[in-house]
Amino acid sequence: MGSKFWVVLGMVAALLSHLANASSSFTSPLLVEADKLVEIEPSKALEIANDYLTNRSFSEPNDDRLPNLSRDDTDQRIRTPLSTVNALIIASQAQFNLGRVREALQGLDKAEAMTKQYHLLFLELDVRILNTRLLWLTDGEGAKALDALKDIENDLETIRKGQSIANRTSYRIKILQAEIASAENEYELANHMYQKANEFIPQDKLSKWAVEYHTAYGAHFLRYRRYNEALSELLLAYWTAIELNSSDQLAHINQLLAQLFMQRQVLDKALEHLSQAADFYGNYPESPILADVLKLMGDIYFLQGKYNLAWFITSMLSTIRQQTKTLRK
């Protein structure tokens, strides 16, 4: 399988990590739901985010209405600068996942301008990190991306002041540096950066943040066919996701475990993990990820000589790809 595939896998894992941590600042249940759908069903995530931006009136931080509204009323009637930026981030990620790069970057420009206007210092850095990631995914210029991350890291140090929120931003910087190094065949440097990223994750309790870290690190090892290391990281992520009842994370981990076992020619085990992933993504028939899962299932059935099943999966895949193509227009 081509190197581009592995680059994308690493990006997805770390992007999900970003989403899992960003969601803690969401005040609207709608944005929490949209956040979960960015990778799984980006067209639906975009619809929710756009509705949020369109149907709520913008409220300045000193708006007299804020103290007099219940949380539910606030969610239904207004949006703050913070929630507006979060909605713009979700919309931009969804646009990017739908192949609309220009619209995604324009959305991030709006988000960054708002963070500057309302002095949302840490969120501004998060937007810049995401912008760097999307630009790198688009142009593949790792050196330029690393320079941008260095500037962000320098700016972070000027506002850190011992605040724990800074650890989250430091993590995002290190994880993207690790992904870039991994994609550019800097194996040892990538390992170092992944280990540095781990230093910023709270170690006193299980968290979705940790699950996504081990998933991303496992994807890195898998890219280099370091199967024992990959299996160790992915199984740690797998069992933690089960304990946290994090079904979306578990589905992604199952994809990676299936790829690992497929490469090792343990086809029954690969099929077991793909079936688990398909059970989850089957709840989202418009998900582009479902097509990836079905493609691997069809490949395995073909290798096993189960040609009728392979043909059936191929037929389903053709339908899903046509739906995805329509959504991208």
Coordinates of C-alpha atoms in Angstrom, one line a residue, residues 4-272:
K4 CA 0.2 8.4 1.0
F5 CA -2.2 6.0 2.6
W6 CA -0.1 5.8 5.7
V7 CA 0.4 9.6 5.8
V8 CA -3.4 10.0 5.8
L9 CA -3.8 7.4 8.5
G10 CA -1.5 9.3 10.8
M11 CA -3.2 12.6 10.0
V12 CA -6.6 11.2 10.8
A13 CA -5.5 9.7 14.1
A14 CA -3.9 13.0 15.3
L15 CA -6.8 15.1 14.0
L16 CA -9.2 13.0 16.0
S17 CA -7.0 13.6 19.0
H18 CA -7.3 17.4 18.4
L19 CA -11.1 17.0 18.3
A20 CA -11.3 14.9 21.4
N21 CA -9.5 17.6 23.4
A22 CA -11.2 20.6 21.8
S23 CA -14.6 19.3 22.6
S24 CA -14.1 20.0 26.3
S25 CA -14.7 23.7 25.6
F26 CA -17.9 23.3 23.7
T27 CA -21.0 24.7 25.4
S28 CA -23.5 23.5 22.8
P29 CA -24.6 19.9 22.5
L30 CA -25.0 20.5 18.8
L31 CA -21.3 21.3 18.4
V32 CA -20.3 18.3 20.5
E33 CA -22.3 16.2 18.0
A34 CA -20.9 17.9 15.0
D35 CA -17.4 17.4 16.4
K36 CA -17.9 13.7 16.6
L37 CA -19.0 13.5 13.0
V38 CA -16.2 15.5 11.3
E39 CA -14.3 12.4 10.3
I40 CA -17.2 9.9 10.3
E41 CA -19.8 11.9 8.3
P42 CA -18.3 15.3 7.3
S43 CA -21.3 16.4 5.3
K44 CA -23.6 16.1 8.4
A45 CA -21.0 17.8 10.6
L46 CA -20.8 20.7 8.1
E47 CA -24.6 21.0 8.0
I48 CA -24.8 21.2 11.8
A49 CA -22.0 23.7 12.1
N50 CA -23.4 25.9 9.4
D51 CA -26.9 25.8 11.0
Y52 CA -25.3 26.8 14.3
L53 CA -23.6 29.8 12.7
T54 CA -26.7 30.8 10.7
N55 CA -29.5 30.4 13.2
R56 CA -27.9 31.9 16.3
S57 CA -27.3 35.6 16.8
F58 CA -23.8 36.6 17.7
S59 CA -23.3 37.9 21.3
E60 CA -20.4 40.1 22.4
P61 CA -18.7 39.0 25.7
N62 CA -20.3 42.0 27.5
D63 CA -23.8 41.2 26.2
D64 CA -26.3 41.9 29.1
R65 CA -28.4 38.9 27.9
L66 CA -25.9 36.3 28.9
P67 CA -26.3 36.2 32.7
N68 CA -30.1 36.1 32.3
L69 CA -30.3 33.1 30.0
S70 CA -30.3 29.5 31.0
R71 CA -27.7 27.3 29.3
D72 CA -30.4 25.7 27.1
D73 CA -31.6 29.2 26.1
T74 CA -28.1 30.2 25.3
D75 CA -27.6 27.1 23.1
Q76 CA -30.8 27.9 21.2
R77 CA -30.6 31.6 20.7
I78 CA -27.1 33.0 20.7
R79 CA -23.5 32.1 20.0
T80 CA -20.4 33.5 21.8
P81 CA -17.0 34.3 20.2
L82 CA -15.7 31.0 21.6
S83 CA -18.5 28.9 20.3
T84 CA -18.4 30.7 17.0
V85 CA -14.7 29.9 16.6
N86 CA -15.4 26.3 17.5
A87 CA -18.2 26.1 14.9
L88 CA -15.9 27.6 12.2
I89 CA -13.2 25.0 13.1
I90 CA -15.7 22.1 12.8
A91 CA -17.0 23.5 9.5
S92 CA -13.4 23.9 8.1
Q93 CA -12.4 20.4 9.0
A94 CA -15.6 19.0 7.4
Q95 CA -15.0 21.0 4.3
F96 CA -11.4 19.7 4.1
N97 CA -12.6 16.1 4.5
L98 CA -15.1 16.7 1.7
G99 CA -12.2 17.8 -0.6
R100 CA -13.0 21.5 -0.4
V101 CA -9.6 22.8 0.5
R102 CA -10.1 26.5 -0.4
E103 CA -13.3 26.7 1.7
A104 CA -11.6 25.0 4.6
L105 CA -8.7 27.4 4.7
Q106 CA -11.0 30.4 4.3
G107 CA -13.0 29.2 7.3
L108 CA -9.8 29.0 9.4
D109 CA -8.9 32.5 8.3
K110 CA -12.2 33.7 9.8
A111 CA -11.7 31.7 12.9
E112 CA -8.2 33.1 13.5
A113 CA -9.3 36.6 12.9
M114 CA -12.0 36.2 15.6
T115 CA -9.5 34.7 18.1
K116 CA -7.3 37.8 17.6
Q117 CA -10.2 40.2 17.9
Y118 CA -11.5 38.6 21.2
H119 CA -8.1 37.7 22.6
L120 CA -8.7 33.9 22.7
L121 CA -4.9 33.3 22.9
F122 CA -4.7 29.6 23.2
L123 CA -7.5 29.0 20.7
E124 CA -5.7 31.2 18.2
L125 CA -2.7 28.9 18.5
D126 CA -4.9 25.8 18.0
V127 CA -6.4 27.4 14.9
R128 CA -2.9 28.1 13.5
I129 CA -1.8 24.5 14.2
L130 CA -4.8 23.1 12.4
N131 CA -4.2 25.5 9.5
T132 CA -0.6 24.3 9.3
R133 CA -1.8 20.7 9.3
L134 CA -4.2 21.3 6.4
L135 CA -1.7 23.2 4.4
W136 CA 0.8 20.4 4.9
L137 CA -1.7 17.8 3.8
T138 CA -2.4 19.8 0.7
D139 CA 1.1 20.8 -0.4
G140 CA 3.3 18.2 1.4
E141 CA 5.9 20.8 2.3
G142 CA 7.1 19.5 5.6
A143 CA 9.9 22.0 6.1
K144 CA 7.5 24.9 5.7
A145 CA 5.1 23.3 8.2
L146 CA 7.8 22.7 10.7
D147 CA 8.9 26.4 10.5
A148 CA 5.3 27.4 11.1
L149 CA 5.1 25.1 14.1
K150 CA 8.3 26.6 15.5
D151 CA 6.8 30.0 15.4
I152 CA 3.6 28.8 17.1
E153 CA 5.7 27.1 19.8
N154 CA 7.6 30.3 20.4
D155 CA 4.4 32.3 20.7
L156 CA 3.0 29.6 23.1
E157 CA 5.9 30.1 25.5
T158 CA 5.1 33.8 25.8
I159 CA 1.6 33.1 27.2
R160 CA 2.1 29.7 28.9
K161 CA 2.7 31.1 32.5
G162 CA 2.2 27.7 34.0
Q163 CA -1.3 27.2 32.7
S164 CA -2.3 23.6 32.2
I165 CA -4.2 24.5 29.1
A166 CA -0.8 25.1 27.5
N167 CA 0.0 21.4 27.7
R168 CA -2.8 20.7 25.3
T169 CA -1.4 23.1 22.8
S170 CA 2.1 21.7 23.3
Y171 CA 0.8 18.2 22.6
R172 CA -0.8 19.3 19.4
I173 CA 2.5 20.9 18.2
K174 CA 4.6 17.8 19.1
I175 CA 2.1 15.3 17.6
L176 CA 2.1 17.2 14.3
Q177 CA 5.9 17.5 14.3
A178 CA 6.0 13.7 14.8
E179 CA 3.6 13.0 11.9
I180 CA 5.7 15.2 9.6
A181 CA 8.9 13.4 10.6
S182 CA 7.2 10.0 10.2
A183 CA 5.9 10.9 6.7
E184 CA 9.3 12.2 5.6
N185 CA 11.1 8.9 6.7
E186 CA 12.7 10.4 9.8
Y187 CA 11.8 7.3 11.9
E188 CA 13.9 8.1 15.0
L189 CA 13.0 11.8 15.0
A190 CA 9.4 10.8 14.8
N191 CA 9.7 8.4 17.7
H192 CA 11.3 11.2 19.8
M193 CA 8.5 13.6 19.0
Y194 CA 5.8 11.1 19.8
Q195 CA 7.5 10.5 23.1
K196 CA 7.7 14.2 23.8
A197 CA 4.0 14.6 23.0
N198 CA 3.2 11.9 25.6
E199 CA 4.8 14.1 28.3
F200 CA 1.9 16.6 27.9
I201 CA -0.9 14.0 28.4
P202 CA -2.3 13.6 32.0
Q203 CA -1.1 10.2 33.3
D204 CA -3.4 10.0 36.4
K205 CA -6.5 8.7 34.6
L206 CA -7.7 7.1 31.4
S207 CA -8.7 9.6 28.7
K208 CA -9.7 9.8 25.1
W209 CA -6.7 12.0 24.6
A210 CA -4.4 9.1 25.6
V211 CA -6.3 6.7 23.3
E212 CA -5.7 9.0 20.3
Y213 CA -2.0 9.3 21.2
H214 CA -1.5 5.6 21.3
T215 CA -3.5 5.2 18.1
A216 CA -1.4 7.8 16.3
Y217 CA 1.9 6.2 17.6
G218 CA 0.7 2.8 16.6
A219 CA -0.1 4.0 13.1
H220 CA 3.5 5.4 12.9
F221 CA 4.9 2.0 13.8
L222 CA 2.6 0.3 11.3
R223 CA 3.8 2.6 8.6
Y224 CA 7.3 1.3 9.1
R225 CA 6.1 -2.3 9.5
R226 CA 7.3 -2.5 13.1
Y227 CA 4.5 -4.9 13.9
N228 CA 5.3 -5.7 17.5
E229 CA 5.5 -2.0 18.5
A230 CA 2.4 -1.2 16.5
L231 CA 0.4 -4.0 18.1
S232 CA 1.4 -2.9 21.6
E233 CA 0.3 0.7 21.0
L234 CA -2.9 -0.2 19.2
L235 CA -4.0 -2.8 21.8
L236 CA -3.4 -0.3 24.6
A237 CA -5.6 2.1 22.7
Y238 CA -8.1 -0.6 21.9
W239 CA -8.7 -1.7 25.5
T240 CA -8.7 1.8 26.8
A241 CA -11.3 2.8 24.3
I242 CA -13.5 -0.1 25.3
E243 CA -13.2 0.9 29.0
L244 CA -14.1 4.4 28.1
N245 CA -17.0 3.2 25.9
S246 CA -15.6 5.4 23.1
S247 CA -17.1 3.7 20.1
D248 CA -15.8 6.1 17.4
Q249 CA -12.2 5.8 18.6
L250 CA -12.6 2.0 18.8
A251 CA -13.8 1.8 15.2
H252 CA -10.7 3.7 14.0
I253 CA -8.4 1.5 16.0
N254 CA -10.1 -1.6 14.5
Q255 CA -9.3 -0.3 11.1
L256 CA -5.6 -0.1 12.0
L257 CA -5.5 -3.5 13.7
A258 CA -7.2 -5.0 10.6
Q259 CA -4.5 -3.5 8.4
L260 CA -1.8 -4.9 10.7
F261 CA -3.2 -8.4 10.7
M262 CA -3.8 -8.2 6.9
Q263 CA -0.1 -7.4 6.3
R264 CA 0.9 -10.3 8.6
Q265 CA -1.5 -12.5 6.6
V266 CA -3.6 -13.3 9.6
L267 CA -6.7 -12.8 7.5
D268 CA -9.4 -14.2 9.9
K269 CA -8.2 -11.8 12.6
A270 CA -8.1 -8.9 10.2
L271 CA -11.7 -9.7 9.1
E272 CA -12.8 -9.8 12.8

